[in-house]
Short mmCIF file of C-alpha atoms and ligand atoms in Angstrom, two decimals:
data_model
loop_
_atom_site.label_atom_id
_atom_site.label_comp_id
_atom_site.label_asym_id
_atom_site.label_seq_id
_atom_site.Cartn_x
_atom_site.Cartn_y
_atom_site.Cartn_z
CA MET G 28 -16.74 -25.76 -8.38
CA SER G 29 -13.38 -25.51 -9.79
CA GLU G 30 -11.15 -22.41 -9.08
CA PRO G 31 -10.99 -20.32 -11.82
CA ILE G 32 -8.15 -20.08 -13.84
CA LEU G 33 -5.88 -17.26 -12.99
CA THR G 34 -3.88 -15.20 -15.71
CA ALA G 35 -0.50 -13.39 -14.71
CA TRP G 36 2.01 -11.44 -16.74
CA LEU G 37 5.81 -12.34 -16.73
CA ASN G 38 8.42 -10.66 -18.54
CA GLY G 39 6.37 -9.78 -21.92
CA GLN G 40 3.50 -12.81 -21.57
CA PHE G 41 0.20 -13.52 -20.84
CA MET G 42 0.46 -16.88 -19.01
CA PRO G 43 -1.39 -19.10 -15.87
CA LEU G 44 -0.14 -17.82 -12.60
CA GLU G 45 0.26 -21.50 -11.64
CA GLY G 46 3.10 -22.00 -14.26
CA ALA G 47 4.62 -18.52 -13.73
CA VAL G 48 7.90 -18.91 -12.70
CA VAL G 49 10.88 -16.68 -11.87
CA HIS G 50 14.58 -17.58 -12.23
CA ILE G 51 16.62 -18.81 -8.96
CA GLU G 52 19.13 -16.13 -9.51
CA ASP G 53 17.15 -13.12 -9.77
CA ARG G 54 17.55 -10.28 -7.56
CA GLY G 55 14.16 -10.59 -6.22
CA PHE G 56 14.81 -13.69 -4.64
CA GLN G 57 18.32 -13.02 -3.89
CA PHE G 58 18.64 -9.69 -2.33
CA ALA G 59 14.79 -8.37 -2.66
CA ASP G 60 16.40 -6.10 -5.07
CA GLY G 61 13.03 -4.89 -6.55
CA VAL G 62 10.27 -2.69 -6.15
CA TYR G 63 6.66 -3.05 -6.84
CA GLU G 64 3.19 -1.12 -6.61
CA VAL G 65 -0.40 -2.08 -6.03
CA VAL G 66 -3.68 -0.69 -7.74
CA ALA G 67 -7.44 -1.25 -7.16
CA CYS G 68 -9.80 -1.85 -9.94
CA VAL G 69 -13.52 -1.39 -9.09
CA ASP G 70 -15.79 -2.67 -12.17
CA GLY G 71 -13.27 -2.08 -14.63
CA ARG G 72 -12.51 1.75 -13.28
CA PHE G 73 -8.82 2.05 -11.52
CA LEU G 74 -8.39 4.35 -9.19
CA ASP G 75 -5.70 7.17 -9.43
CA LEU G 76 -3.29 4.60 -11.99
CA ASP G 77 -1.34 7.35 -13.17
CA ALA G 78 -0.72 8.03 -9.82
CA HIS G 79 0.23 4.11 -8.68
CA LEU G 80 2.47 4.34 -12.18
CA ALA G 81 4.24 7.44 -11.58
CA ARG G 82 5.19 5.83 -7.89
CA LEU G 83 6.63 2.83 -9.71
CA GLU G 84 8.39 5.00 -11.43
CA ARG G 85 10.20 6.93 -8.49
CA SER G 86 10.57 3.96 -6.84
CA CYS G 87 12.42 2.36 -9.79
CA ALA G 88 14.67 5.54 -10.68
CA ALA G 89 15.53 5.29 -6.85
CA ILE G 90 17.23 2.03 -7.07
CA ARG G 91 18.56 2.65 -10.61
CA ILE G 92 16.39 0.17 -12.25
CA GLU G 93 15.26 1.36 -15.69
CA LEU G 94 11.00 1.20 -15.87
CA PRO G 95 11.14 -1.98 -18.58
CA LEU G 96 8.19 -0.19 -20.50
CA SER G 97 6.62 3.55 -20.45
CA ARG G 98 3.87 4.30 -18.49
CA ASP G 99 1.27 4.31 -21.04
CA ALA G 100 2.41 0.93 -21.97
CA LEU G 101 1.96 -0.26 -18.37
CA ALA G 102 -1.26 1.34 -18.07
CA ALA G 103 -2.19 -0.64 -21.12
CA LEU G 104 -0.97 -4.10 -19.63
CA VAL G 105 -2.60 -3.43 -16.02
CA ARG G 106 -5.62 -2.91 -18.17
CA GLN G 107 -5.44 -6.07 -19.97
CA ILE G 108 -4.28 -8.24 -16.35
CA TYR G 109 -7.55 -6.85 -15.02
CA GLU G 110 -9.63 -7.86 -18.40
CA ARG G 111 -7.91 -11.57 -18.15
CA ASN G 112 -9.07 -12.19 -14.41
CA PRO G 113 -12.29 -12.73 -13.24
CA PHE G 114 -12.41 -10.36 -10.05
CA SER G 115 -14.78 -6.93 -10.85
CA ARG G 116 -13.31 -5.56 -7.53
CA ALA G 117 -9.45 -6.25 -8.18
CA MET G 118 -6.15 -5.60 -7.05
CA ILE G 119 -3.37 -5.77 -9.46
CA TYR G 120 0.31 -6.34 -7.99
CA ILE G 121 2.98 -4.88 -10.71
CA GLN G 122 6.52 -6.12 -9.43
CA ILE G 123 9.85 -4.98 -11.03
CA THR G 124 13.30 -6.55 -9.80
CA ARG G 125 16.71 -5.86 -11.69
CA GLY G 126 16.41 -9.47 -12.95
CA ALA G 127 18.56 -12.61 -12.84
CA GLY G 128 22.19 -12.67 -12.70
CA PRO G 129 24.96 -14.79 -10.82
CA ARG G 130 25.18 -13.72 -6.75
CA SER G 131 26.88 -10.54 -6.55
CA HIS G 132 26.09 -7.64 -3.81
CA TYR G 133 27.00 -5.04 -7.45
CA PRO G 134 24.51 -5.30 -9.55
CA ALA G 135 26.03 -5.91 -13.09
CA THR G 136 24.68 -3.32 -15.51
CA SER G 137 23.48 -5.49 -18.32
CA LEU G 138 20.79 -7.18 -16.43
CA SER G 139 17.40 -6.97 -17.83
CA PRO G 140 14.51 -6.24 -15.12
CA THR G 141 11.98 -9.04 -14.33
CA MET G 142 9.02 -7.75 -14.58
CA VAL G 143 5.69 -9.51 -12.74
CA MET G 144 1.64 -8.45 -12.67
CA THR G 145 -0.75 -10.44 -11.02
CA SER G 146 -4.30 -10.02 -10.33
CA ARG G 147 -6.41 -10.92 -7.18
CA ALA G 148 -9.94 -10.06 -5.78
CA LEU G 149 -9.88 -6.57 -3.99
CA PRO G 150 -10.71 -7.32 -0.15
CA GLN G 151 -13.70 -5.41 1.51
CA PRO G 152 -14.16 -5.06 4.75
CA THR G 153 -17.45 -6.15 5.66
CA SER G 154 -20.34 -3.10 7.31
CA GLU G 155 -19.60 -4.75 10.74
CA ARG G 156 -16.19 -4.48 10.65
CA VAL G 157 -16.49 -0.98 9.54
CA ALA G 158 -18.56 -0.24 12.26
CA GLN G 159 -16.57 -1.98 15.13
CA GLY G 160 -13.42 -0.52 13.70
CA TYR G 161 -10.02 -1.95 13.36
CA ARG G 162 -7.55 -2.48 16.34
CA ALA G 163 -3.90 -0.93 16.52
CA ILE G 164 -0.53 -1.94 18.34
CA THR G 165 2.70 0.44 18.22
CA ARG G 166 5.91 -1.13 17.90
CA PRO G 167 9.12 1.04 17.43
CA ASP G 168 10.21 1.78 14.03
CA ILE G 169 12.98 -1.14 12.89
CA ARG G 170 12.21 -0.35 8.92
CA TRP G 171 15.61 1.13 7.06
CA LYS G 172 15.55 4.85 6.36
CA HIS G 173 14.00 4.97 2.89
CA CYS G 174 10.59 4.08 3.58
CA GLU G 175 9.64 6.37 0.58
CA ILE G 176 10.45 3.83 -1.69
CA LYS G 177 8.08 0.93 -2.46
CA SER G 178 10.52 -1.65 -1.89
CA ILE G 179 9.85 -5.54 -1.96
CA ALA G 180 12.37 -5.81 1.01
CA LEU G 181 9.27 -6.42 3.70
CA LEU G 182 10.50 -8.26 6.36
CA ALA G 183 9.95 -5.56 9.04
CA SER G 184 6.77 -4.84 8.05
CA ILE G 185 5.92 -8.76 8.30
CA MET G 186 7.41 -9.05 11.49
CA GLY G 187 4.87 -6.37 12.29
CA LYS G 188 1.97 -8.07 10.80
CA GLN G 189 3.11 -11.09 12.75
CA GLU G 190 3.13 -9.20 16.34
CA ALA G 191 -0.52 -7.78 15.47
CA HIS G 192 -1.88 -10.91 14.31
CA ASP G 193 -0.30 -12.01 17.56
CA ALA G 194 -1.91 -9.84 19.59
CA GLU G 195 -5.33 -10.61 17.71
CA VAL G 196 -5.36 -7.06 16.16
CA ASP G 197 -5.33 -5.85 12.83
CA GLU G 198 -2.20 -3.48 12.12
CA THR G 199 1.04 -2.39 13.39
CA PHE G 200 1.83 1.08 13.77
CA TRP G 201 5.36 2.10 13.66
CA LEU G 202 6.53 4.80 16.15
CA ASP G 203 9.85 7.24 15.51
CA GLU G 204 11.97 7.88 18.59
CA CYS G 205 10.06 10.29 20.36
CA GLY G 206 6.87 8.20 19.85
CA HIS G 207 5.35 10.01 16.62
CA VAL G 208 3.38 7.63 14.58
CA LEU G 209 4.64 7.28 11.28
CA GLU G 210 2.62 4.78 9.36
CA GLY G 211 1.25 1.49 9.92
CA CYS G 212 3.15 -1.75 8.34
CA SER G 213 1.23 -1.92 5.01
CA THR G 214 -1.20 1.53 5.71
CA ASN G 215 -0.93 5.11 6.27
CA THR G 216 -2.33 6.60 9.81
CA PHE G 217 -4.28 9.91 10.55
CA ALA G 218 -5.44 11.26 13.93
CA VAL G 219 -8.09 13.86 14.48
CA ILE G 220 -6.66 16.33 17.20
CA ASP G 221 -8.88 19.45 18.07
CA GLY G 222 -11.02 19.07 15.20
CA THR G 223 -7.91 19.08 12.89
CA LEU G 224 -7.12 16.09 10.57
CA VAL G 225 -3.47 15.54 11.16
CA THR G 226 -1.03 13.05 9.46
CA HIS G 227 2.57 12.70 9.28
CA PRO G 228 4.55 14.59 6.98
CA LEU G 229 6.48 13.10 3.50
CA ASP G 230 9.42 11.98 4.07
CA HIS G 231 11.96 9.17 4.46
CA GLN G 232 9.69 7.74 6.94
CA VAL G 233 6.79 7.11 5.76
CA LEU G 234 5.63 6.03 2.03
CA GLY G 235 3.53 8.47 0.03
CA GLY G 236 0.53 6.55 -0.12
CA ILE G 237 -1.78 7.21 -3.14
CA THR G 238 -4.86 6.76 -0.74
CA ARG G 239 -3.43 9.23 1.61
CA ASP G 240 -2.77 11.91 -1.28
CA LEU G 241 -6.73 11.22 -1.85
CA VAL G 242 -7.50 11.31 1.52
CA LEU G 243 -5.98 14.99 1.85
CA ARG G 244 -7.64 16.12 -1.52
CA LEU G 245 -10.93 15.53 -0.35
CA ALA G 246 -10.66 16.31 3.29
CA GLY G 247 -9.51 19.58 1.77
CA GLN G 248 -12.24 19.66 -1.16
CA HIS G 249 -14.94 19.33 1.70
CA GLY G 250 -13.42 22.12 3.81
CA LEU G 251 -11.62 19.97 6.35
CA THR G 252 -8.57 21.56 8.24
CA VAL G 253 -5.69 19.06 7.32
CA VAL G 254 -1.92 19.48 8.90
CA GLU G 255 0.61 17.59 7.97
CA ARG G 256 2.98 16.97 11.19
CA PRO G 257 4.56 14.55 13.37
CA TRP G 258 1.49 13.68 15.87
CA SER G 259 1.53 11.00 18.97
CA LEU G 260 -1.19 8.97 20.50
CA SER G 261 -0.80 11.43 23.93
CA GLU G 262 -2.42 14.52 21.97
CA GLY G 263 -5.76 14.50 22.74
CA VAL G 264 -6.78 12.18 19.59
CA SER G 265 -10.45 12.26 18.99
CA GLU G 266 -10.00 9.60 16.29
CA CYS G 267 -7.60 7.59 14.48
CA MET G 268 -7.81 6.00 11.07
CA LEU G 269 -5.71 3.90 8.47
CA SER G 270 -5.67 4.30 4.47
CA SER G 271 -4.52 2.29 1.91
CA THR G 272 -5.28 1.01 -1.63
CA THR G 273 -6.88 -2.36 -0.27
CA ASN G 274 -8.53 -0.47 2.97
CA ALA G 275 -9.58 2.32 1.39
CA VAL G 276 -10.08 4.42 4.95
CA MET G 277 -10.73 2.40 8.34
CA PRO G 278 -11.17 3.34 11.62
CA VAL G 279 -9.08 2.39 13.97
CA CYS G 280 -10.36 2.49 17.45
CA TYR G 281 -8.27 0.69 19.72
CA ILE G 282 -4.85 1.59 19.97
CA ASP G 283 -2.56 -0.64 22.48
CA GLY G 284 -5.59 -1.89 24.24
CA GLN G 285 -6.64 1.27 24.70
CA ALA G 286 -9.72 2.93 23.62
CA ILE G 287 -9.70 6.15 20.81
CA ALA G 288 -12.28 8.46 22.49
CA ASP G 289 -15.36 6.05 22.93
CA GLY G 290 -13.82 2.86 21.32
CA LYS G 291 -16.42 3.56 18.33
CA PRO G 292 -15.73 4.78 14.60
CA GLY G 293 -14.80 8.88 14.50
CA SER G 294 -17.52 10.91 12.34
CA THR G 295 -14.47 12.44 10.42
CA THR G 296 -13.46 8.77 9.39
CA LEU G 297 -16.30 7.69 8.56
CA GLN G 298 -17.54 11.05 6.32
CA LEU G 299 -13.95 10.43 4.68
CA ARG G 300 -14.58 6.75 4.22
CA GLN G 301 -17.37 7.61 2.82
CA TRP G 302 -16.34 10.06 0.33
CA LEU G 303 -13.46 7.62 -0.76
CA ILE G 304 -15.92 5.29 -1.58
CA ALA G 305 -17.76 7.63 -3.84
CA ALA G 306 -14.49 8.60 -5.85
CA MET G 307 -13.34 4.89 -6.34
CA GLU G 308 -16.88 4.15 -7.46
CA SER G 309 -17.32 6.90 -10.16
CA PRO G 310 -15.44 7.48 -13.28
CA GLU G 311 -12.25 8.30 -13.43
CA THR G 312 -11.44 11.68 -13.62
N1 PDD R 1 0.49 -1.26 1.26
N2 PDD R 1 2.45 2.60 4.08
C1 PDD R 1 2.84 1.47 3.52
C2 PDD R 1 4.45 0.70 4.26
C3 PDD R 1 2.52 0.71 2.57
O1 PDD R 1 2.96 -0.64 2.28
C4 PDD R 1 1.12 0.91 1.86
C5 PDD R 1 0.41 0.22 0.47
C6 PDD R 1 1.00 2.24 2.07
C7 PDD R 1 -0.54 2.93 1.27
O2 PDD R 1 0.04 3.09 0.17
P1 PDD R 1 -1.40 3.20 -1.08
O3 PDD R 1 -2.64 4.31 -0.54
O4 PDD R 1 -0.71 3.54 -2.52
O5 PDD R 1 -2.05 2.10 -1.05
C8 PDD R 1 1.18 2.93 3.17
C9 PDD R 1 -0.15 -2.08 -0.40
C10 PDD R 1 -1.42 -1.86 0.29
C11 PDD R 1 0.79 -3.24 0.22
O6 PDD R 1 1.60 -3.31 -0.02
O7 PDD R 1 -0.18 -4.51 -0.47
#
């Protein structure tokens, strides 16, 4: 069977992904001068699309790029890129850079932003993977001090993922100088400590995950006690989990080779995963 032709959106036009190219002087290529967003779609239903586009607008504003289109126009385009590609469960990547121009650190104000959208299959962990849980390692956070911006400058995260791969685990969790678990390279992290769901508060050290918000919302709705505070692995963690658009919620059962509790996914984690998947598969609210 031949590969399906995928469609990308680049600066105002749909085109075959294969032929979609950006100028070599694009500041995204030269300086990682841009931001991005990833949104999941399941059978035509987007999960928290507005919240993703609002975060994109905030990321753009933080680096002084004007959103090239209104949020409504962007939402319409996101739906079209989904429709034009062959994945019923898709992840749509939206990337905005400051545009192309002669290389200079200080950006000319006259540049037009470059905007790219692609659609790819949404990865789905198998039920065996869920039952087994993920493994993670921890490393000192080597990233910059604006992790709340969804920047395309992801070198530290790439190095973290390489270390995770070398250690044959799924994710690297970043630790602050006091040993608190901040987040993963591309995921937010949670623990259950004394029956309470705990996650690092929103600040410059973590990305405000849209899935994180949903987890906290669902946990609250179902009467779980939730606390946003710095936490560490030495606190008697009975469950650990991570969240992201592409993972929903996944249990993390081993960290730095040590089992969390009995090394099996915890009941709160599995319950949260179920609630989240139900929210993904139910009509948009
Ligand atoms: N990553 N923290 C970081 C550093 C991330 O890169 C991500 C998302 C998250 C989770 O955010 P959300 O729930 O909004 O997806 C947390 C995406 C999936 C990516 O880079 O592909």
